Tab-separated table of C-alpha atoms and ligand atoms in Angstrom:
chain	number	residue	atom	x	y	z
A	933	UNK	CA	61.798	6.249	-8.728
A	934	UNK	CA	61.061	2.773	-8.057
A	935	UNK	CA	61.392	-0.588	-10.712
A	936	UNK	CA	58.007	-0.960	-11.988
A	937	UNK	CA	58.472	-4.508	-11.027
A	938	UNK	CA	58.394	-3.125	-7.563
A	939	UNK	CA	54.527	-2.609	-8.103
A	940	UNK	CA	53.908	-6.640	-8.566
A	941	UNK	CA	52.954	-7.509	-4.712
A	942	UNK	CA	52.054	-3.975	-2.955
A	943	UNK	CA	51.618	-3.843	0.500
A	944	UNK	CA	48.990	-0.609	1.010
A	945	UNK	CA	48.056	1.541	4.212
A	946	UNK	CA	44.761	3.857	3.306
A	947	UNK	CA	44.583	6.432	6.014
A	948	UNK	CA	41.230	7.163	7.029
A	949	UNK	CA	37.849	5.313	8.353
A	950	UNK	CA	34.488	6.161	6.048
A	951	UNK	CA	32.585	5.296	3.035
A	952	UNK	CA	34.899	6.737	0.821
A	953	UNK	CA	38.218	4.919	2.105
A	954	UNK	CA	35.769	1.748	1.742
A	955	UNK	CA	35.454	2.512	-1.680
A	956	UNK	CA	38.786	2.944	-2.690
A	957	UNK	CA	39.906	0.148	-0.600
A	958	UNK	CA	37.417	-2.232	-2.523
A	959	UNK	CA	38.882	-0.750	-5.989
A	960	UNK	CA	42.327	-1.348	-4.531
A	961	UNK	CA	41.682	-4.708	-3.671
A	962	UNK	CA	40.629	-5.965	-7.315
A	963	UNK	CA	44.215	-5.077	-8.864
A	964	UNK	CA	46.103	-8.276	-9.120
A	965	UNK	CA	49.190	-5.933	-7.960
A	966	UNK	CA	47.480	-5.619	-4.352
A	967	UNK	CA	49.015	-8.296	-2.042
A	968	UNK	CA	47.967	-6.711	0.656
A	969	UNK	CA	45.875	-3.616	2.029
A	970	UNK	CA	45.911	-2.266	5.845
A	971	UNK	CA	43.558	0.836	7.225
A	972	UNK	CA	43.755	3.357	9.781
A	973	UNK	CA	41.712	3.628	11.574
A	974	UNK	CA	38.933	2.090	9.499
A	975	UNK	CA	35.477	0.694	10.289
A	976	UNK	CA	33.324	-2.298	10.364
A	977	UNK	CA	32.889	-3.001	6.951
A	978	UNK	CA	36.148	-2.674	5.832
A	979	UNK	CA	37.603	-5.117	8.738
A	980	UNK	CA	35.172	-7.229	7.532
A	981	UNK	CA	36.881	-7.608	3.826
A	982	UNK	CA	39.465	-9.278	5.915
A	983	UNK	CA	41.683	-5.423	5.959
A	984	UNK	CA	43.626	-5.103	9.003
A	985	UNK	CA	42.436	-2.145	10.749
A	986	UNK	CA	44.466	-0.374	13.159
A	987	UNK	CA	43.557	1.850	16.101
A	988	UNK	CA	45.334	4.940	14.765
A	989	UNK	CA	43.556	8.222	14.391
A	990	UNK	CA	43.795	9.763	10.618
A	991	UNK	CA	45.333	13.130	12.018
A	992	UNK	CA	47.844	11.418	14.269
A	993	UNK	CA	50.786	11.582	11.538
A	994	UNK	CA	53.595	10.195	13.520
A	995	UNK	CA	51.350	7.397	14.538
A	996	UNK	CA	50.452	7.135	10.657
A	997	UNK	CA	54.318	7.102	9.888
A	998	UNK	CA	55.206	4.383	12.597
A	999	UNK	CA	52.618	2.302	11.449
A	1000	UNK	CA	53.643	2.213	7.862
A	1001	UNK	CA	57.431	1.687	8.932
A	1002	UNK	CA	56.204	-1.393	11.076
A	1003	UNK	CA	53.742	-2.759	8.456
A	1004	UNK	CA	56.673	-1.955	5.528
A	1005	UNK	CA	53.886	-0.662	3.036
A	1006	UNK	CA	54.641	-0.212	-0.194
A	1007	UNK	CA	52.112	2.948	-0.993
A	1008	UNK	CA	50.405	5.312	1.555
A	1009	UNK	CA	46.953	6.409	0.313
A	1010	UNK	CA	45.862	9.581	2.676
A	1011	UNK	CA	42.198	10.076	1.831
A	1012	UNK	CA	41.057	12.570	4.175
A	1013	UNK	CA	41.193	16.415	3.975
A	1014	UNK	CA	42.815	16.865	7.688
A	1015	UNK	CA	45.884	14.745	7.093
A	1016	UNK	CA	46.472	15.980	3.821
A	1017	UNK	CA	46.322	19.471	5.096
A	1018	UNK	CA	48.481	18.994	8.000
A	1019	UNK	CA	51.346	17.220	5.998
A	1020	UNK	CA	50.941	13.818	6.135
A	1021	UNK	CA	52.103	12.937	2.649
A	1022	UNK	CA	55.339	14.994	3.183
A	1023	UNK	CA	56.133	12.906	6.406
A	1024	UNK	CA	55.286	9.821	4.645
A	1025	UNK	CA	57.854	10.957	1.610
A	1026	UNK	CA	60.456	11.794	4.032
A	1027	UNK	CA	60.794	8.413	5.455
A	1028	UNK	CA	60.875	7.128	1.670
A	1029	UNK	CA	57.210	5.845	1.083
A	1030	UNK	CA	55.473	5.908	-1.887
A	1031	UNK	CA	52.512	7.941	-1.549
A	1032	UNK	CA	48.912	8.865	-3.132
A	1033	UNK	CA	47.701	12.310	-2.296
A	1034	UNK	CA	48.847	15.670	-2.276
A	1035	UNK	CA	51.874	17.522	-0.435
A	1036	UNK	CA	51.014	20.245	2.204
A	1037	UNK	CA	51.866	23.333	0.074
A	1038	UNK	CA	49.073	21.850	-2.395
A	1039	UNK	CA	46.413	20.829	0.253
A	1040	UNK	CA	46.097	24.564	1.106
A	1041	UNK	CA	43.874	24.566	-2.030
A	1042	UNK	CA	41.272	22.820	0.106
A	1043	UNK	CA	42.776	24.147	3.639
A	1044	UNK	CA	42.227	27.962	2.975
A	1045	UNK	CA	39.449	29.300	1.072
A	1046	UNK	CA	40.970	32.461	0.896
A	1047	UNK	CA	43.997	30.794	-0.836
A	1048	UNK	CA	41.746	29.171	-3.455
A	1049	UNK	CA	40.141	32.448	-4.290
A	1050	UNK	CA	42.908	34.306	-4.922
A	1051	UNK	CA	44.653	31.651	-6.880
A	1052	UNK	CA	41.482	31.973	-8.698
A	1053	UNK	CA	41.650	35.652	-8.935
A	1054	UNK	CA	45.329	35.689	-10.002
A	1055	UNK	CA	44.780	33.086	-12.678
A	1056	UNK	CA	41.437	34.013	-14.296
A	1057	UNK	CA	39.609	31.188	-13.360
A	1058	UNK	CA	35.960	31.396	-13.058
A	1059	UNK	CA	34.265	31.717	-9.620
A	1060	UNK	CA	32.092	33.725	-7.381
A	1061	UNK	CA	32.917	37.308	-6.834
A	1062	UNK	CA	34.712	37.918	-3.291
A	1063	UNK	CA	35.856	39.841	-0.413
A	1064	UNK	CA	37.968	39.027	2.410
A	1065	UNK	CA	38.051	39.978	6.220
A	1066	UNK	CA	39.319	39.476	9.491
A	1067	UNK	CA	37.595	41.963	11.109
A	1068	UNK	CA	33.812	42.031	12.052
A	1069	UNK	CA	33.250	45.698	11.918
A	1070	UNK	CA	34.712	46.082	8.130
A	1071	UNK	CA	32.604	42.873	7.057
A	1072	UNK	CA	29.566	44.081	8.121
A	1073	UNK	CA	29.940	47.516	6.693
A	1074	UNK	CA	30.509	45.458	3.304
A	1075	UNK	CA	27.499	43.770	3.784
A	1076	UNK	CA	25.497	46.425	4.552
A	1077	UNK	CA	26.987	48.404	1.609
A	1078	UNK	CA	26.116	45.517	-0.430
A	1079	UNK	CA	23.034	44.908	0.693
A	1080	UNK	CA	22.265	42.102	-1.305
A	1081	UNK	CA	20.644	39.012	-0.171
A	1082	UNK	CA	21.215	35.801	-0.008
A	1083	UNK	CA	24.907	36.160	0.440
A	1084	UNK	CA	27.604	33.598	1.092
A	1085	UNK	CA	29.923	33.836	4.390
A	1086	UNK	CA	32.751	31.135	4.211
A	1087	UNK	CA	35.091	30.651	7.257
A	1088	UNK	CA	39.306	30.055	5.801
A	1089	UNK	CA	40.195	26.988	7.078
A	1090	UNK	CA	38.785	23.523	7.453
A	1091	UNK	CA	35.357	22.960	9.452
A	1092	UNK	CA	34.096	19.942	8.957
A	1093	UNK	CA	32.112	20.715	5.930
A	1094	UNK	CA	30.069	23.287	8.243
A	1095	UNK	CA	31.700	26.372	7.276
A	1096	UNK	CA	29.680	27.818	4.609
A	1097	UNK	CA	26.748	29.735	5.499
A	1098	UNK	CA	24.223	31.130	2.902
A	1099	UNK	CA	22.723	34.120	4.479
A	1100	UNK	CA	19.089	35.121	3.960
A	1101	UNK	CA	19.005	38.524	5.236
A	1102	UNK	CA	21.249	41.207	7.007
A	1103	UNK	CA	20.436	39.964	10.229
A	1104	UNK	CA	21.299	36.282	9.350
A	1105	UNK	CA	24.662	37.840	7.483
A	1106	UNK	CA	25.675	39.838	10.649
A	1107	UNK	CA	25.147	36.770	12.829
A	1108	UNK	CA	27.157	34.701	10.800
A	1109	UNK	CA	30.104	37.084	10.631
A	1110	UNK	CA	29.930	37.851	14.522
A	1111	UNK	CA	30.336	34.073	15.274
A	1112	UNK	CA	32.625	33.296	12.940
A	1113	UNK	CA	35.255	35.892	13.648
A	1114	UNK	CA	34.426	37.154	16.962
A	1115	UNK	CA	33.219	33.638	18.365
A	1116	UNK	CA	35.554	31.675	16.670
A	1117	UNK	CA	32.575	29.022	16.130
A	1118	UNK	CA	35.215	27.124	13.791
A	1119	UNK	CA	38.149	27.910	16.066
A	1120	UNK	CA	41.096	29.725	13.988
A	1121	UNK	CA	39.779	28.212	10.567
A	1122	UNK	CA	36.946	31.402	11.576
A	1123	UNK	CA	39.391	34.078	12.268
A	1124	UNK	CA	39.429	35.194	8.636
A	1125	UNK	CA	36.206	34.864	6.309
A	1126	UNK	CA	35.383	35.199	2.672
A	1127	UNK	CA	32.011	36.907	1.883
A	1128	UNK	CA	31.127	35.960	-1.547
A	1129	UNK	CA	28.566	36.314	-4.685
A	1130	UNK	CA	25.846	33.993	-4.083
A	1131	UNK	CA	25.344	32.174	-7.349
A	1132	UNK	CA	22.817	29.927	-8.941
A	1133	UNK	CA	22.500	26.646	-11.252
A	1134	UNK	CA	22.578	23.109	-10.974
A	1135	UNK	CA	25.907	21.708	-8.755
A	1136	UNK	CA	28.373	19.185	-10.577
A	1137	UNK	CA	31.318	17.427	-8.451
A	1138	UNK	CA	34.089	16.601	-10.795
A	1139	UNK	CA	37.099	14.299	-9.186
A	1140	UNK	CA	40.100	14.256	-11.172
A	1141	UNK	CA	43.303	12.525	-11.341
A	1142	UNK	CA	46.600	14.254	-11.885
A	1143	UNK	CA	50.067	14.307	-11.224
A	1144	UNK	CA	50.679	17.976	-11.893
A	1145	UNK	CA	51.210	17.500	-15.761
A	1146	UNK	CA	48.162	15.908	-16.695
A	1147	UNK	CA	44.709	16.018	-15.600
A	1148	UNK	CA	41.999	13.362	-15.816
A	1149	UNK	CA	38.509	13.948	-14.960
A	1150	UNK	CA	36.612	11.008	-13.605
A	1151	UNK	CA	33.024	10.511	-14.333
A	1152	UNK	CA	31.039	13.462	-12.943
A	1153	UNK	CA	28.590	13.034	-10.133
A	1154	UNK	CA	25.637	14.990	-8.435
A	1155	UNK	CA	26.046	15.111	-4.386
A	1156	UNK	CA	22.908	15.585	-2.186
A	1157	UNK	CA	24.070	17.906	0.638
A	1158	UNK	CA	20.748	18.620	2.621
A	1159	UNK	CA	19.580	15.969	5.248
A	1160	UNK	CA	16.155	15.811	3.886
A	1161	UNK	CA	13.962	14.845	0.849
A	1162	UNK	CA	13.323	18.098	-1.556
A	1163	UNK	CA	16.814	19.392	-0.551
A	1164	UNK	CA	15.393	20.755	3.121
A	1165	UNK	CA	16.820	20.523	6.256
A	1166	UNK	CA	20.538	20.959	7.606
A	1167	UNK	CA	23.273	20.232	5.214
A	1168	UNK	CA	25.602	17.110	5.550
A	1169	UNK	CA	28.429	15.695	4.538
A	1170	UNK	CA	26.091	14.345	1.676
A	1171	UNK	CA	23.317	12.038	1.742
A	1172	UNK	CA	23.247	10.241	-1.511
A	1173	UNK	CA	25.211	10.905	-4.862
A	1174	UNK	CA	24.811	9.674	-8.792
A	1175	UNK	CA	27.167	9.452	-11.605
A	1176	UNK	CA	27.007	10.460	-14.266
A	1177	UNK	CA	25.422	14.077	-13.753
A	1178	UNK	CA	23.455	14.807	-16.443
A	1179	UNK	CA	24.077	18.497	-15.962
A	1180	UNK	CA	27.644	17.863	-17.385
A	1181	UNK	CA	26.813	17.794	-20.846
A	1182	UNK	CA	30.022	17.360	-23.333
A	1183	UNK	CA	29.895	20.884	-23.792
A	1184	UNK	CA	30.287	22.133	-20.387
A	1185	UNK	CA	33.036	19.367	-19.885
A	1186	UNK	CA	34.960	21.031	-22.741
A	1187	UNK	CA	34.613	24.248	-21.089
A	1188	UNK	CA	35.586	23.356	-17.567
A	1189	UNK	CA	38.645	21.865	-18.981
A	1190	UNK	CA	39.974	24.568	-20.695
A	1191	UNK	CA	38.712	27.306	-18.610
A	1192	UNK	CA	38.889	25.508	-15.043
A	1193	UNK	CA	41.023	22.001	-14.673
A	1194	UNK	CA	44.104	22.849	-16.973
A	1195	UNK	CA	44.226	26.453	-15.683
A	1196	UNK	CA	44.353	25.078	-12.023
A	1197	UNK	CA	46.807	22.541	-12.682
A	1198	UNK	CA	49.120	25.474	-14.373
A	1199	UNK	CA	48.257	27.680	-11.570
A	1200	UNK	CA	49.646	25.724	-8.866
A	1201	UNK	CA	52.299	24.827	-10.790
A	1202	UNK	CA	52.997	28.395	-11.467
A	1203	UNK	CA	53.122	28.627	-7.640
A	1204	UNK	CA	55.738	26.253	-6.831
A	1205	UNK	CA	52.609	24.006	-5.178
A	1206	UNK	CA	52.315	21.174	-7.758
A	1207	UNK	CA	49.228	19.003	-6.941
A	1208	UNK	CA	49.676	15.411	-7.183
A	1209	UNK	CA	46.522	13.122	-6.255
A	1210	UNK	CA	43.037	13.537	-6.658
A	1211	UNK	CA	41.592	17.184	-7.054
A	1212	UNK	CA	37.930	17.685	-6.451
A	1213	UNK	CA	36.031	20.232	-8.614
A	1214	UNK	CA	32.977	21.732	-6.936
A	1215	UNK	CA	31.005	23.262	-9.798
A	1216	UNK	CA	28.202	25.317	-10.629
A	1217	UNK	CA	26.665	25.448	-14.070
A	1218	UNK	CA	25.527	29.140	-13.929
A	1219	UNK	CA	24.020	31.085	-16.606
A	1220	UNK	CA	27.243	32.549	-17.208
A	1221	UNK	CA	28.752	29.372	-17.574
A	1222	UNK	CA	30.506	26.854	-15.248
A	1223	UNK	CA	31.954	28.327	-12.235
A	1224	UNK	CA	34.228	27.226	-8.860
A	1225	UNK	CA	32.346	26.741	-5.868
A	1226	UNK	CA	35.135	25.125	-3.937
A	1227	UNK	CA	38.343	23.184	-4.691
A	1228	UNK	CA	39.011	19.697	-2.595
A	1229	UNK	CA	42.323	17.819	-2.185
A	1230	UNK	CA	40.913	14.990	-2.096
A	1231	UNK	CA	37.972	12.226	-3.048
A	1232	UNK	CA	34.540	13.518	-2.271
A	1233	UNK	CA	32.747	11.557	0.176
A	1234	UNK	CA	30.224	10.267	-1.191
A	1235	UNK	CA	31.032	11.159	-4.406
A	1236	UNK	CA	33.728	8.614	-4.772
A	1237	UNK	CA	31.267	5.879	-3.505
A	1238	UNK	CA	29.360	6.433	-7.296
A	1239	UNK	CA	32.542	7.176	-9.114
A	1240	UNK	CA	34.965	4.243	-8.590
A	1241	UNK	CA	32.790	1.689	-8.910
A	1242	UNK	CA	32.489	2.792	-12.579
A	1243	UNK	CA	36.362	2.936	-12.983
A	1244	UNK	CA	37.566	-0.020	-15.215
A	1245	UNK	CA	41.174	0.885	-15.298
A	1246	UNK	CA	43.411	-0.709	-12.413
A	1247	UNK	CA	43.437	2.096	-9.477
A	1248	UNK	CA	47.062	0.911	-8.499
A	1249	UNK	CA	48.362	1.597	-12.395
A	1250	UNK	CA	46.714	5.283	-11.559
A	1251	UNK	CA	48.033	5.708	-8.322
A	1252	UNK	CA	51.606	4.648	-8.955
A	1253	UNK	CA	51.466	6.525	-12.685
A	1254	UNK	CA	50.557	9.809	-10.496
A	1255	UNK	CA	53.710	9.343	-8.343
A	1256	UNK	CA	55.960	8.600	-10.901
A	1257	UNK	CA	54.108	11.862	-13.095
A	1258	UNK	CA	53.605	9.078	-15.634
A	1259	UNK	CA	49.564	9.617	-16.025
A	1260	UNK	CA	49.628	10.603	-19.614
A	1261	UNK	CA	50.885	6.892	-20.362
A	1262	UNK	CA	47.669	5.889	-18.684
A	1263	UNK	CA	44.323	5.133	-20.323
A	1264	UNK	CA	41.904	5.854	-17.721
A	1265	UNK	CA	38.599	3.899	-18.481
A	1266	UNK	CA	34.690	3.983	-17.211
A	1267	UNK	CA	31.918	1.583	-17.399
A	1268	UNK	CA	29.053	2.877	-19.320
A	1269	UNK	CA	25.814	3.202	-17.324
A	1270	UNK	CA	25.184	4.980	-13.901
A	1271	UNK	CA	25.706	4.670	-10.318
A	1272	UNK	CA	23.655	5.754	-7.443
A	1273	UNK	CA	24.690	5.673	-3.835
A	1274	UNK	CA	21.879	6.239	-0.841
A	1275	UNK	CA	23.399	7.001	2.357
A	1276	UNK	CA	21.813	5.501	5.513
A	1277	UNK	CA	22.215	7.505	8.523
A	1278	UNK	CA	21.426	7.862	12.176
A	1279	UNK	CA	18.074	9.576	12.992
A	1280	UNK	CA	19.316	12.807	14.459
A	1281	UNK	CA	21.991	12.910	12.153
A	1282	UNK	CA	24.096	15.771	11.239
A	1283	UNK	CA	23.268	16.748	15.240
A	1284	UNK	CA	23.171	14.430	17.589
A	1285	UNK	CA	22.835	10.686	17.383
A	1286	UNK	CA	23.069	7.306	19.084
A	1287	UNK	CA	25.710	4.784	18.261
A	1288	UNK	CA	26.206	1.373	18.924
A	1289	UNK	CA	22.864	0.338	17.287
A	1290	UNK	CA	22.507	-3.078	16.115
A	1291	UNK	CA	22.527	-3.211	11.940
A	1292	UNK	CA	20.308	-6.026	10.443
A	1293	UNK	CA	19.980	-7.237	6.861
A	1294	UNK	CA	23.639	-7.422	5.952
A	1295	UNK	CA	25.771	-10.495	5.177
A	1296	UNK	CA	28.489	-11.676	7.030
A	1297	UNK	CA	31.207	-9.408	4.872
A	1298	UNK	CA	28.603	-6.623	5.571
A	1299	UNK	CA	27.353	-6.602	1.575
A	1300	UNK	CA	24.115	-6.816	0.359
A	1301	UNK	CA	22.896	-8.444	-2.779
A	1302	UNK	CA	23.072	-6.900	-5.881
A	1303	UNK	CA	24.754	-3.802	-4.372
A	1304	UNK	CA	27.965	-2.436	-2.896
A	1305	UNK	CA	27.627	-1.170	0.849
A	1306	UNK	CA	30.342	1.216	1.755
A	1307	UNK	CA	30.854	1.341	5.165
A	1308	UNK	CA	30.731	4.779	6.679
A	1309	UNK	CA	29.974	4.772	10.580
A	1310	UNK	CA	29.582	1.042	11.762
A	1311	UNK	CA	32.088	-1.313	14.036
A	1312	UNK	CA	32.099	-5.063	13.781
A	1313	UNK	CA	31.660	-6.495	17.596
A	1314	UNK	CA	31.139	-10.171	17.861
A	1315	UNK	CA	30.327	-10.976	14.272
A	1316	UNK	CA	27.559	-7.969	14.371
A	1317	UNK	CA	27.827	-4.648	12.468
A	1318	UNK	CA	26.644	-1.645	14.764
A	1319	UNK	CA	26.554	2.000	13.903
A	1320	UNK	CA	29.434	4.042	14.928
A	1321	UNK	CA	28.861	7.371	13.334
A	1322	UNK	CA	26.089	10.006	11.433
A	1323	UNK	CA	26.550	8.544	8.151
A	1324	UNK	CA	26.375	4.682	8.795
A	1325	UNK	CA	26.389	3.043	5.263
A	1326	UNK	CA	26.468	4.361	1.709
A	1327	UNK	CA	24.157	1.344	-0.343
A	1328	UNK	CA	25.273	1.501	-4.189
A	1329	UNK	CA	24.341	0.388	-7.217
A	1330	UNK	CA	25.039	0.122	-10.854
A	1331	UNK	CA	22.535	-0.199	-13.805
A	1332	UNK	CA	22.501	0.475	-17.497
A	1333	UNK	CA	20.075	3.522	-16.675
A	1334	UNK	CA	20.001	6.078	-13.927
A	1335	UNK	CA	16.500	4.770	-13.270
A	1336	UNK	CA	17.822	1.297	-12.625
A	1337	UNK	CA	20.403	2.073	-10.731
A	1338	UNK	CA	18.343	3.915	-8.136
A	1339	UNK	CA	15.852	1.237	-7.766
A	1340	UNK	CA	18.580	-1.638	-7.199
A	1341	UNK	CA	19.903	0.480	-4.517
A	1342	UNK	CA	16.583	1.229	-2.919
A	1343	UNK	CA	15.720	-2.230	-3.313
A	1344	UNK	CA	18.613	-3.160	-0.775
A	1345	UNK	CA	18.127	0.212	1.079
A	1346	UNK	CA	14.549	-1.634	1.940
A	1347	UNK	CA	16.195	-4.605	3.483
A	1348	UNK	CA	18.729	-3.523	5.829
A	1349	UNK	CA	17.656	-1.972	9.060
A	1350	UNK	CA	18.626	-0.171	12.538
A	1351	UNK	CA	16.724	1.622	15.057
A	1352	UNK	CA	15.551	5.266	13.830
A	1353	UNK	CA	17.477	4.757	10.464
A	1354	UNK	CA	16.967	7.977	8.230
A	1355	UNK	CA	17.591	7.863	4.635
A	1356	UNK	CA	16.746	10.309	1.618
A	1357	UNK	CA	13.765	9.049	-0.449
A	1358	UNK	CA	14.709	11.121	-3.605
A	1359	UNK	CA	18.487	10.351	-4.439
A	1360	UNK	CA	18.631	11.113	-8.325
A	1361	UNK	CA	15.266	12.344	-8.790
A	1362	UNK	CA	16.341	15.762	-9.916
A	1363	UNK	CA	18.753	13.866	-12.031
A	1364	UNK	CA	16.263	11.806	-13.515
A	1365	UNK	CA	13.735	14.956	-14.651
A	1366	UNK	CA	17.353	16.590	-15.968
A	1367	UNK	CA	17.296	13.426	-18.622
A	1368	UNK	CA	13.645	12.440	-19.018
A	1369	UNK	CA	14.598	10.526	-22.111
A	1370	UNK	CA	16.892	7.727	-21.921
A	1371	UNK	CA	16.682	5.560	-24.926
A	1372	UNK	CA	18.661	2.461	-22.734
A	1373	UNK	CA	15.599	2.504	-20.439
A	1374	UNK	CA	12.466	0.017	-21.653
A	1375	UNK	CA	10.022	2.724	-19.926
A	1376	UNK	CA	11.644	5.336	-21.511
A	1377	UNK	CA	8.349	6.424	-23.747
A	1378	UNK	CA	6.341	6.624	-20.705
A	1379	UNK	CA	8.823	8.525	-18.288
A	1380	UNK	CA	8.509	11.170	-21.432
A	1381	UNK	CA	5.114	11.324	-21.404
A	1382	UNK	CA	4.939	11.889	-17.679
A	1383	UNK	CA	7.948	14.662	-17.823
A	1384	UNK	CA	5.622	16.469	-20.821
A	1385	UNK	CA	2.895	16.105	-18.500
A	1386	UNK	CA	4.438	17.298	-15.428
A	1387	UNK	CA	6.773	20.480	-17.146
A	1388	UNK	CA	5.121	21.045	-20.056
A	1389	UNK	CA	8.106	21.203	-22.272
A	1390	UNK	CA	11.128	18.587	-22.920
A	1391	UNK	CA	14.717	20.103	-23.367
A	1392	UNK	CA	17.435	17.442	-24.127
A	1393	UNK	CA	20.288	18.261	-21.654
B	1479	AMP	P1	31.077	24.081	0.197
B	1479	AMP	O1	31.164	23.614	1.610
B	1479	AMP	O2	32.486	25.232	-0.304
B	1479	AMP	O3	30.869	22.765	-0.810
B	1479	AMP	O4	29.755	24.761	0.315
B	1479	AMP	C1	28.510	23.940	0.626
B	1479	AMP	C2	27.505	24.333	-0.337
B	1479	AMP	O5	27.156	26.050	-0.082
B	1479	AMP	C3	27.552	24.111	-1.783
B	1479	AMP	O6	27.434	23.047	-2.136
B	1479	AMP	C4	26.900	25.136	-2.253
B	1479	AMP	O7	25.739	24.425	-2.367
B	1479	AMP	C5	26.649	26.312	-1.350
B	1479	AMP	N1	27.383	27.577	-1.713
B	1479	AMP	C6	28.817	27.351	-1.590
B	1479	AMP	N2	29.331	28.577	-2.121
B	1479	AMP	C7	28.034	29.334	-2.788
B	1479	AMP	C8	27.985	30.424	-3.738
B	1479	AMP	N3	29.033	31.428	-4.013
B	1479	AMP	N4	26.557	30.705	-3.915
B	1479	AMP	C9	25.685	29.708	-3.920
B	1479	AMP	N5	25.780	28.884	-3.068
B	1479	AMP	C10	26.883	28.434	-2.569
B	1480	LIG	N1	30.809	15.774	-1.039
B	1480	LIG	C1	31.460	16.645	-0.583
B	1480	LIG	C2	32.807	16.557	0.029
B	1480	LIG	O1	33.464	15.486	-0.145
B	1480	LIG	O2	33.425	17.361	0.382
């Protein structure tokens, strides 16, 4: 274990290069204990913060270890799923580095859906009923026997967030099975599949800090996964987020802690797979109580972009406390109010889109007034920001109320542009409807009247 004074001037290497990593870096940079931050591979917005970025891919474990040694860093934060599932944390620890992120044997909670479903079944953690298949004939026989639609078909392994198909008919379900198992749509990731019960209810994302002994849920959030307004169009990595999520009431939070969060941490310990880092619970608040839709072994993207700006506690302190298994001694505090993030994407995303388009409306540091702009797919070229990915920017604002946070974020979005930009206009609207009455909002009386007129009833969430 390292002495506490070691943490006074930390050199930190962050692995990854999206909006999530930018949000982590901005928070780490606020710590008086941070001396220097490096990133691999990083992006234009991260580089514009004065963070030195290195052209090492996030999945290049040997390259990342070599870089950490060369830079003599004190802490390595591994943010994306692939390097965690491949064992980058194990490789860094083998070289003596302090790390943030789970080891390979714990990252499997995201790396294999079959593993996570079996874990939940074994330890009685609420989730959708399911069966596992490795041959298409048995899977199809099962689908025909069940004969209930929609049904949910999931690739076992990582599939860039695209490995879940909600099949509306037998035909769609059979197609999905053939393409995954026989066509290896996601390579080896879809050699095994899970077929599970379709659940309904609002979705809530809860990221948590855990050292394997203590679990500290962060503020809840709500993702908007579909590409277009009204939750239509293709599934994406996430087009925007808000925090906190109004469906995550105190009662729901208590139930999740007792039935899901603590049992999961205990289950991982019992399996000899202690989880250390950020464990993400993707939940659905069903009529029969909260259930786990998925676990992620890392910070969510773009959930992190609305959760970390609300964190008041020093993130370096939290990460070092987790490494030392002393999280119980850290008081993790959050701002009041709300936060909203609107993702500005390239037209065509999540399918094909051009790169290299000039972005206007950002200042020299890639930021905008009243907001934090988290860069996801950008590069800096001769002092200009160019698009370099599907999700380009996450424009994020805090407000006393959710409504003011959303308005602020959209007012900044309106001033930023690139050719064929696409963003959703309705981020947070569903959440606003869940809490029409917000006493901090000066317009609340009008909001309430509008809501009652539209919905006929008013239910406090
Ligand atoms: P995942 O990639 O596992 O987060 O799944 C993508 C999306 O599919 C989730 O955010 C849900 O909206 C939906 N989904 C996954 N599993 C189920 C389920 N059992 N019932 C209903 N919807 C689901
Ligand atoms: N926003 C969902 C995820 O990070 O997987």
